[in-house]
Amino acid sequence: MNATASRTPTFVFDVVIVGSGLAGLSAALLLPATTRIAIITKSAVREGSSGWAQGGIAAVWDKSDSFAAHIDDTLVAGAGLCDLAATQLVVEQAPQAIAWLQKLGVPFSREDGELHLTREGGHSARRIVHATDATGAAVQHTLIEQLQNSANITLFENHTLVDLITTTKLGLEPDAPTRCLGLYALDNTTDEVVTFQAPHTLLACGGAGKVYLYTTNPDTATGDGIAAAWRAGCRVQNMEFIQFHPTCLYHPHAKSFLISEAVRGEGGRLLLPDGTRFMPAHDPRAELAPRDVVARAIDFEMKKGGFDCVYLDISHQPLSFIQEHFPNIYARCLELGIDMSKQPIPVVPAAHYTCGGVLADLQGRTDVAGLYAIGETACSGLHGANRLASNSLLECMVFARAATQVIANNLTTTGSATVQTVPVWDDSRVTDADESVVISHNWDELRRFMWDYVGIVRTNKRLERAGHRIALLQAEIDEFYAHFHVSRDLLELRNLVQVADLIVKSAQARHESRGLHFSRDYPALLDAAVPTTLTPL
């Protein structure tokens, strides 16, 4: 850690939240109004993954549905690795979470005066509460409005997490467990590293989809929270389970545009280029099978036939139905010359969701005292080996509430931070980078070999090759990090390579095919379902 002698930090807060998606914003709004809160986000507040979520939020709302059915659907999708307590907690608190969003004013779609419920793959009933096909954006817009009216919350946009500050890294309290004291963040507008000091730090900064060449995630999804927590001494779990969304729009001018699961839920059929429907041959649930099944089926058909893509067809539905249920998808496709009411949509699988992450308990607590992880950054145990559609936004809210209850109970009575004063960042012994092209080249190489070697279908040889290349990249990046001023590109590359290493090591440790992890060398399913847990040295 680059640090000088102890001086007063730049900022002191009660709680520092990293990430401005649904998990981070929910946590900020659920904390007591007397709490001094900083939200750090490395781009604009509206640019996280949550705002890109189209489908909706899973919740038992209809009288014919039940918690037991939602729990069972989640456990089936999770292929035996879901934590039952976490699953029960999330499912049973879902109606409360929806009611909270309604109270805040989220404009959910309605029909005959009631919430309209759609169905998605893996669900046995209609239980997806949504705002047409732009649920994440609608929720984010509402929460940001609430945020702007909260005097106790300070938003730091364009700030990139550099590293967490811990007692162990500073050599403090050697006989006590590691405690988090805050973090360093790069101000992207000034290129200065500033210090944030707080007794409670909450990581809610999303997943790591950008470690792959093709992803539905925004550019901000670079695994920052997972990598920083690992470096701080936290265990990670189930990192081999990367969910590939089956249907990302395949078009040269469409970057990371997702075709919602709900299109298949409302009758969309997957076709080969010649118009042949293929999902019934892969699974009796056909297009409504869980995402891992559908993604592998598409991958198989594309490789078997040498196709660039397959097609998703919902043109049998009336135009009015499509415009009502999928207005944003319809408009975006039309902009690209695709009329989904008359022709099928070209689609390919793409990295979509990081099911594993920082190991956290049912209150979001990690192995490091004062450090919490929620949302896609965390591994709460809910998703197991494969996330059930529309459980992710739900997880964000339930664990935001759980974590903030613990934090609120441990705030000082005066409302002021009482942690030790920590050193400010010292970059007096580094220089400006003279070959930034190294960063962009390494970034491109990483994403390509992760796609080729650690994708939907894996082998021991592919994983070994990926691991070898990651080791070479890590050595280059560590040298770069030690000698040059940090930049957002360098920080993101450093984190992505760290996350890639965790994914590969986790995949190598699993000698079976389960959920999202499919290995040609170990195609069978073992009798016992055991999480993959990695511990820092």
XYZ file of C-alpha atoms in Angstrom:
537
model
C 0.000 0.000 0.000
C 1.367 3.454 -0.904
C 1.007 5.558 2.246
C 2.787 8.281 4.189
C 2.786 9.052 7.882
C -0.634 9.487 9.457
C -2.500 12.672 8.580
C -6.124 13.762 8.581
C -7.998 11.982 5.772
C -9.773 13.940 3.081
C -13.273 12.688 3.961
C -14.813 11.155 7.074
C -18.219 9.451 6.985
C -20.213 6.989 9.050
C -20.789 4.712 6.064
C -19.069 4.573 2.690
C -20.970 2.722 -0.045
C -19.179 1.700 -3.240
C -21.639 1.415 -6.111
C -24.769 3.278 -7.187
C -26.922 0.418 -8.449
C -30.016 -0.898 -6.739
C -28.054 -2.484 -3.873
C -26.051 0.640 -3.063
C -28.896 3.131 -3.441
C -31.270 0.947 -1.433
C -28.743 0.702 1.394
C -28.226 4.463 1.440
C -31.956 5.158 1.565
C -32.636 2.505 4.219
C -30.043 3.818 6.687
C -31.204 6.304 9.338
C -31.447 9.881 8.057
C -28.897 10.955 10.697
C -26.206 8.757 9.138
C -23.468 10.525 7.184
C -23.197 8.503 3.987
C -20.866 8.668 0.997
C -21.772 6.882 -2.240
C -18.806 6.343 -4.523
C -19.492 5.461 -8.148
C -16.894 5.404 -10.899
C -19.106 6.862 -13.593
C -22.411 8.722 -13.587
C -24.883 7.536 -10.976
C -27.237 6.188 -13.651
C -24.709 3.954 -15.411
C -24.594 0.805 -13.263
C -25.821 -2.662 -14.255
C -29.119 -2.316 -12.364
C -30.390 0.273 -14.813
C -29.844 -2.190 -17.659
C -32.085 -4.870 -16.141
C -35.084 -5.389 -18.392
C -37.121 -8.303 -17.063
C -38.202 -7.447 -13.550
C -38.250 -8.517 -9.919
C -39.408 -11.965 -8.825
C -41.949 -11.922 -6.000
C -44.836 -14.067 -4.859
C -47.747 -11.694 -5.440
C -50.549 -13.748 -6.939
C -52.751 -15.744 -4.548
C -52.249 -18.897 -6.605
C -48.477 -18.694 -6.109
C -46.535 -19.573 -2.956
C -43.229 -18.971 -1.195
C -42.595 -22.714 -1.344
C -42.899 -22.715 -5.138
C -40.559 -19.719 -5.536
C -38.045 -21.317 -3.171
C -38.237 -24.616 -5.041
C -37.742 -22.918 -8.425
C -34.678 -21.115 -7.048
C -33.217 -24.323 -5.620
C -33.776 -26.223 -8.878
C -32.091 -23.499 -10.931
C -29.225 -23.363 -8.418
C -28.461 -27.054 -9.051
C -28.156 -28.042 -5.410
C -25.813 -25.256 -4.297
C -28.274 -22.631 -3.033
C -28.139 -21.873 0.676
C -31.618 -22.669 1.979
C -31.621 -19.988 4.687
C -30.575 -17.289 2.216
C -33.181 -18.460 -0.286
C -35.961 -18.417 2.291
C -34.938 -14.969 3.506
C -34.971 -13.444 0.037
C -38.168 -15.097 -1.182
C -40.155 -14.335 1.960
C -39.105 -10.673 1.996
C -39.847 -10.133 -1.700
C -43.390 -8.758 -1.227
C -42.074 -6.275 1.349
C -39.407 -5.138 -1.118
C -41.968 -4.602 -3.882
C -44.220 -2.687 -1.475
C -41.284 -0.435 -0.541
C -40.606 0.371 -4.198
C -44.293 1.057 -4.781
C -44.295 3.447 -1.835
C -41.328 5.277 -3.352
C -43.258 5.614 -6.612
C -41.772 3.046 -9.013
C -44.214 2.892 -11.977
C -44.717 -0.856 -12.239
C -46.846 -2.159 -15.125
C -50.451 -2.819 -14.185
C -53.390 -4.654 -15.695
C -56.992 -4.250 -14.519
C -55.772 -2.258 -11.550
C -53.357 -4.955 -10.345
C -49.634 -5.426 -10.838
C -49.014 -7.207 -14.124
C -47.002 -10.379 -13.590
C -44.974 -11.994 -16.337
C -43.160 -15.329 -16.385
C -39.530 -16.121 -17.124
C -37.413 -19.223 -17.614
C -37.189 -21.512 -14.596
C -40.285 -20.072 -12.882
C -43.314 -22.296 -12.339
C -45.693 -19.327 -12.149
C -46.155 -15.740 -13.238
C -44.390 -13.781 -10.507
C -42.212 -11.209 -12.279
C -43.188 -7.681 -11.281
C -41.957 -5.301 -13.973
C -42.103 -1.862 -15.547
C -42.677 -2.881 -19.190
C -39.239 -4.083 -20.379
C -37.154 -1.482 -18.544
C -37.631 -2.359 -14.881
C -34.098 -1.585 -13.769
C -34.160 1.855 -15.346
C -37.528 2.676 -13.764
C -36.350 1.608 -10.310
C -33.033 3.442 -10.628
C -34.745 6.658 -11.747
C -37.047 6.568 -8.733
C -34.272 5.852 -6.224
C -32.039 8.565 -7.649
C -34.854 11.072 -7.180
C -35.086 10.000 -3.539
C -31.309 10.263 -3.208
C -31.319 13.848 -4.432
C -33.722 14.760 -1.640
C -31.562 13.204 1.101
C -29.344 15.779 2.793
C -27.288 13.143 4.651
C -26.052 11.418 1.474
C -23.095 12.746 -0.522
C -22.590 11.371 -4.012
C -19.078 11.105 -5.460
C -19.434 10.396 -9.165
C -16.407 9.571 -11.334
C -14.516 8.022 -8.425
C -12.895 4.600 -8.908
C -12.122 2.317 -5.972
C -8.349 1.884 -5.648
C -8.153 -0.310 -2.565
C -9.642 -0.927 0.855
C -7.797 0.355 3.930
C -7.434 -2.279 6.644
C -5.677 -2.536 9.975
C -3.614 -5.444 8.641
C -2.319 -3.506 5.634
C -1.362 -0.605 7.913
C 0.287 -2.852 10.489
C -2.190 -1.818 13.173
C -3.730 -4.054 15.851
C -1.547 -7.080 14.938
C -3.210 -9.348 17.485
C -6.780 -8.431 16.499
C -8.874 -9.594 13.519
C -8.563 -7.506 10.367
C -10.812 -4.457 10.358
C -11.728 -2.171 7.444
C -11.127 1.536 8.036
C -12.328 2.895 4.704
C -10.850 3.087 1.233
C -8.813 4.975 -1.329
C -10.553 6.169 -4.494
C -9.257 7.775 -7.670
C -11.006 10.986 -8.667
C -11.225 10.379 -12.402
C -11.618 14.092 -13.131
C -8.447 15.224 -11.314
C -6.385 11.999 -11.311
C -5.925 12.421 -7.548
C -6.359 9.605 -5.036
C -8.529 10.667 -2.104
C -9.079 8.967 1.243
C -12.465 7.952 2.611
C -12.479 7.011 6.281
C -15.448 5.222 7.851
C -16.216 2.517 10.427
C -18.554 0.831 7.935
C -17.742 0.189 4.267
C -20.303 -1.478 2.005
C -19.347 -2.974 -1.346
C -22.240 -2.904 -3.819
C -20.317 -2.423 -7.030
C -21.660 -5.224 -9.202
C -20.073 -8.135 -10.987
C -17.292 -8.793 -13.473
C -18.927 -9.302 -16.869
C -16.258 -7.232 -18.636
C -13.746 -10.026 -18.051
C -15.344 -11.609 -21.154
C -15.257 -10.434 -24.749
C -19.051 -10.536 -25.140
C -21.193 -9.356 -22.258
C -24.546 -7.758 -21.540
C -22.918 -5.687 -18.776
C -21.965 -2.006 -18.916
C -18.291 -0.999 -19.043
C -18.305 -0.450 -15.272
C -18.642 -4.198 -14.482
C -14.966 -4.913 -13.822
C -15.107 -6.854 -10.550
C -13.692 -3.997 -8.454
C -15.385 -4.997 -5.197
C -14.541 -8.685 -5.509
C -10.873 -8.012 -6.246
C -10.495 -5.372 -3.516
C -12.151 -7.595 -0.908
C -9.874 -10.500 -1.893
C -6.812 -8.282 -1.475
C -8.172 -7.199 1.927
C -8.320 -10.816 3.113
C -11.897 -11.897 2.326
C -12.787 -15.333 1.044
C -14.632 -15.659 -2.252
C -17.031 -18.407 -3.220
C -18.418 -20.045 -6.375
C -16.548 -17.831 -8.843
C -16.693 -20.521 -11.539
C -20.410 -19.921 -11.985
C -20.632 -17.164 -14.589
C -24.096 -16.895 -16.060
C -24.233 -16.425 -19.804
C -27.497 -14.850 -20.843
C -28.792 -16.848 -23.807
C -30.096 -13.919 -25.830
C -27.918 -10.876 -26.395
C -28.719 -8.983 -29.609
C -26.267 -9.927 -32.356
C -25.624 -6.819 -34.430
C -22.430 -4.896 -35.277
C -23.943 -1.628 -34.031
C -25.584 -2.969 -30.868
C -23.193 -3.099 -27.919
C -24.281 -5.312 -25.020
C -28.009 -4.997 -25.732
C -29.987 -7.654 -23.899
C -33.125 -9.308 -25.241
C -35.101 -9.930 -22.071
C -35.883 -13.374 -20.701
C -39.507 -12.256 -20.745
C -39.585 -12.453 -24.565
C -39.265 -16.222 -24.218
C -41.615 -16.127 -21.246
C -44.286 -14.595 -23.486
C -43.921 -17.242 -26.182
C -40.721 -16.386 -28.046
C -39.158 -19.375 -29.857
C -35.500 -20.014 -30.611
C -34.745 -20.946 -34.206
C -31.804 -22.007 -36.335
C -31.039 -19.884 -39.412
C -33.236 -22.218 -41.517
C -36.200 -21.649 -39.185
C -35.962 -24.960 -37.293
C -36.918 -24.776 -33.615
C -34.275 -26.575 -31.529
C -34.887 -26.125 -27.786
C -37.396 -29.023 -27.393
C -34.602 -31.382 -28.460
C -32.388 -30.139 -25.609
C -34.828 -29.878 -22.705
C -38.524 -30.673 -22.144
C -39.004 -27.132 -20.822
C -37.832 -25.837 -24.212
C -37.408 -22.030 -24.244
C -38.525 -21.840 -20.596
C -35.595 -23.905 -19.331
C -33.130 -22.129 -16.981
C -30.544 -19.883 -18.562
C -27.604 -22.274 -18.304
C -29.510 -24.934 -20.235
C -30.607 -22.507 -22.949
C -27.164 -20.901 -23.262
C -25.439 -24.286 -23.667
C -28.037 -25.369 -26.225
C -27.438 -22.235 -28.300
C -23.670 -22.618 -27.960
C -23.962 -26.258 -29.094
C -26.094 -25.432 -32.128
C -23.862 -22.511 -33.163
C -20.713 -24.650 -33.005
C -22.368 -27.640 -34.623
C -23.689 -25.642 -37.576
C -20.933 -23.037 -37.730
C -23.483 -20.243 -37.222
C -22.677 -16.725 -36.068
C -25.975 -16.553 -34.192
C -29.407 -18.095 -33.745
C -32.778 -16.326 -33.850
C -35.488 -15.475 -31.331
C -38.926 -15.234 -32.899
C -41.999 -13.664 -31.301
C -43.510 -12.396 -34.551
C -46.548 -14.632 -34.022
C -47.700 -12.189 -31.337
C -49.705 -9.117 -32.460
C -47.837 -5.843 -32.922
C -49.916 -4.253 -30.157
C -48.841 -6.998 -27.734
C -45.155 -6.526 -28.573
C -45.334 -2.739 -28.289
C -47.127 -2.988 -24.959
C -44.848 -5.573 -23.357
C -41.480 -4.809 -24.996
C -41.531 -1.167 -26.110
C -37.805 -0.543 -25.557
C -36.647 -3.777 -27.188
C -38.997 -3.160 -30.117
C -37.738 0.416 -30.561
C -34.054 -0.520 -30.325
C -34.417 -3.390 -32.804
C -36.335 -1.128 -35.177
C -33.503 1.416 -35.021
C -31.223 -1.347 -36.307
C -33.571 -2.392 -39.085
C -35.112 -5.368 -37.266
C -38.905 -5.409 -36.964
C -39.481 -8.044 -34.284
C -43.201 -8.079 -35.072
C -42.388 -9.407 -38.545
C -39.008 -11.143 -38.293
C -36.866 -13.015 -35.743
C -34.155 -11.275 -33.720
C -30.533 -12.473 -34.178
C -29.114 -13.429 -30.764
C -26.004 -14.939 -29.157
C -25.141 -15.878 -25.558
C -23.096 -13.318 -23.604
C -21.595 -13.117 -20.116
C -24.344 -11.723 -17.945
C -24.086 -12.340 -14.217
C -21.444 -13.277 -11.650
C -23.160 -15.813 -9.374
C -20.187 -16.079 -7.031
C -18.405 -13.297 -5.219
C -17.265 -12.118 -1.819
C -18.456 -14.594 0.801
C -21.026 -12.805 2.959
C -23.486 -13.909 5.635
C -27.213 -13.185 5.839
C -26.457 -9.648 7.049
C -23.944 -8.943 4.278
C -20.950 -9.215 6.638
C -17.643 -10.408 5.179
C -14.537 -11.914 6.819
C -13.218 -8.402 7.509
C -14.873 -6.479 10.341
C -16.617 -3.297 9.204
C -16.759 -4.505 5.587
C -20.021 -5.609 3.967
C -20.804 -6.960 0.496
C -24.237 -7.138 -1.126
C -25.716 -7.551 -4.592
C -23.711 -9.050 -7.419
C -20.426 -8.325 -5.633
C -21.377 -10.815 -2.924
C -21.935 -14.529 -2.742
C -24.902 -14.671 -0.383
C -25.751 -18.287 -1.156
C -28.969 -17.396 -2.965
C -27.942 -18.246 -6.519
C -25.952 -21.441 -6.066
C -24.704 -22.791 -9.388
C -27.103 -20.717 -11.497
C -29.200 -17.627 -10.783
C -32.936 -17.896 -11.350
C -34.214 -15.105 -13.600
C -35.228 -11.866 -11.841
C -33.887 -12.904 -8.443
C -30.978 -10.462 -8.724
C -32.750 -7.128 -8.227
C -34.677 -8.759 -5.415
C -31.466 -9.910 -3.729
C -30.103 -6.362 -3.868
C -32.993 -4.959 -1.848
C -33.310 -7.770 0.699
C -29.619 -7.785 1.599
C -29.437 -3.984 1.541
C -32.099 -4.002 4.257
C -30.363 -6.774 6.216
C -26.926 -5.116 6.083
C -28.194 -1.653 6.964
C -30.020 -2.998 10.007
C -26.711 -4.328 11.338
C -24.893 -1.110 10.466
C -27.603 1.055 12.067
C -27.359 -0.983 15.269
C -23.606 -0.372 15.385
C -23.479 3.333 14.600
C -22.089 5.548 17.358
C -24.642 7.467 19.354
C -23.182 10.779 18.206
C -23.422 9.801 14.553
C -19.721 10.503 13.982
C -17.055 8.100 12.768
C -14.692 6.978 15.515
C -12.186 4.867 13.610
C -8.463 5.510 13.754
C -7.005 8.214 11.561
C -5.507 6.583 8.464
C -2.706 7.620 6.102
C -3.391 9.498 2.909
C -2.276 8.080 -0.435
C 1.365 8.664 -1.354
C 2.371 8.665 -5.028
C 5.562 10.658 -4.621
C 7.726 7.782 -5.844
C 5.877 6.913 -9.035
C 5.810 8.540 -12.464
C 3.365 8.973 -15.322
C 3.007 5.936 -17.552
C 4.891 6.227 -20.827
C 3.280 3.219 -22.538
C -0.448 3.170 -21.792
C -0.896 0.963 -24.870
C 0.251 -1.918 -22.647
C -2.960 -1.581 -20.632
C -5.301 -1.626 -23.629
C -3.431 -4.544 -25.215
C -3.560 -6.609 -22.017
C -7.238 -5.781 -21.509
C -8.060 -7.052 -25.006
C -5.949 -10.185 -24.614
C -7.578 -11.035 -21.270
C -11.145 -10.729 -22.514
C -10.439 -12.788 -25.623
C -8.763 -15.750 -23.945
C -11.343 -15.769 -21.145
C -14.050 -16.027 -23.815
C -12.207 -18.794 -25.684
C -10.932 -20.825 -22.720
C -13.232 -20.112 -19.747
C -16.588 -19.704 -21.479
C -19.801 -21.727 -21.595
C -18.002 -25.059 -22.166
C -14.627 -25.690 -20.496
C -11.831 -28.267 -20.503
C -8.815 -28.841 -18.270
C -6.478 -27.839 -21.102
C -8.328 -24.596 -21.784
C -8.294 -23.667 -18.091
C -4.587 -24.465 -17.858
C -3.854 -22.205 -20.832
C -5.928 -19.395 -19.330
C -4.173 -19.754 -15.973
C -0.748 -19.514 -17.603
C -1.653 -16.327 -19.472
C -3.206 -14.784 -16.370
C 0.039 -15.330 -14.436
C 2.001 -13.488 -17.123
C -0.480 -10.613 -17.146
C -0.459 -10.344 -13.362
C 3.306 -9.955 -13.335
C 3.154 -7.178 -15.934
C 0.328 -5.354 -14.168
C 1.941 -5.588 -10.717
C 5.093 -3.999 -12.124
C 3.045 -1.296 -13.852
C 1.031 -0.620 -10.678
C 4.203 -0.276 -8.574
C 5.950 2.237 -10.838
C 3.289 4.463 -12.410
C 0.451 6.699 -11.343
C -2.805 4.819 -11.139
C -5.501 5.400 -13.751
C -9.022 4.077 -14.080
C -7.930 1.796 -16.947
C -5.075 0.377 -14.905
C -7.248 -0.179 -11.819
C -9.945 -1.926 -13.833
C -7.430 -4.147 -15.630
C -5.791 -5.046 -12.315
C -9.160 -6.039 -10.890
C -10.266 -7.966 -13.972
C -7.074 -10.030 -14.023
C -7.514 -10.791 -10.328
C -11.122 -11.859 -10.872
C -10.127 -13.923 -13.923
C -7.601 -15.767 -11.751
C -10.306 -16.489 -9.155
C -12.675 -17.771 -11.856
C -10.058 -20.101 -13.335
C -8.884 -21.435 -9.960
C -12.485 -22.071 -8.923
C -13.244 -23.834 -12.214
C -10.154 -26.011 -11.862
C -11.222 -27.012 -8.360
C -14.641 -28.306 -9.507
C -14.362 -31.821 -10.945
C -17.930 -32.119 -12.179
C -20.442 -30.314 -14.371
C -22.998 -28.421 -12.333
C -25.222 -25.476 -13.197
C -23.294 -22.860 -15.142
C -20.008 -24.757 -14.983
C -19.802 -27.378 -17.728
C -16.585 -29.347 -18.243
C -15.988 -31.828 -21.028
C -13.447 -33.579 -18.805
C -15.943 -33.963 -15.941
C -19.390 -34.187 -17.580
C -21.039 -36.046 -14.683
C -22.720 -34.541 -11.632
C -21.244 -35.516 -8.267
C -23.573 -36.776 -5.544
C -22.622 -34.054 -3.065
C -23.096 -30.380 -3.879
C -20.188 -28.480 -2.310
C -19.422 -24.751 -2.744
C -16.017 -23.724 -4.059
C -14.371 -21.480 -1.475
C -11.025 -19.758 -2.040
C -9.078 -18.210 0.841
C -6.366 -15.512 0.429
C -2.903 -16.564 1.536
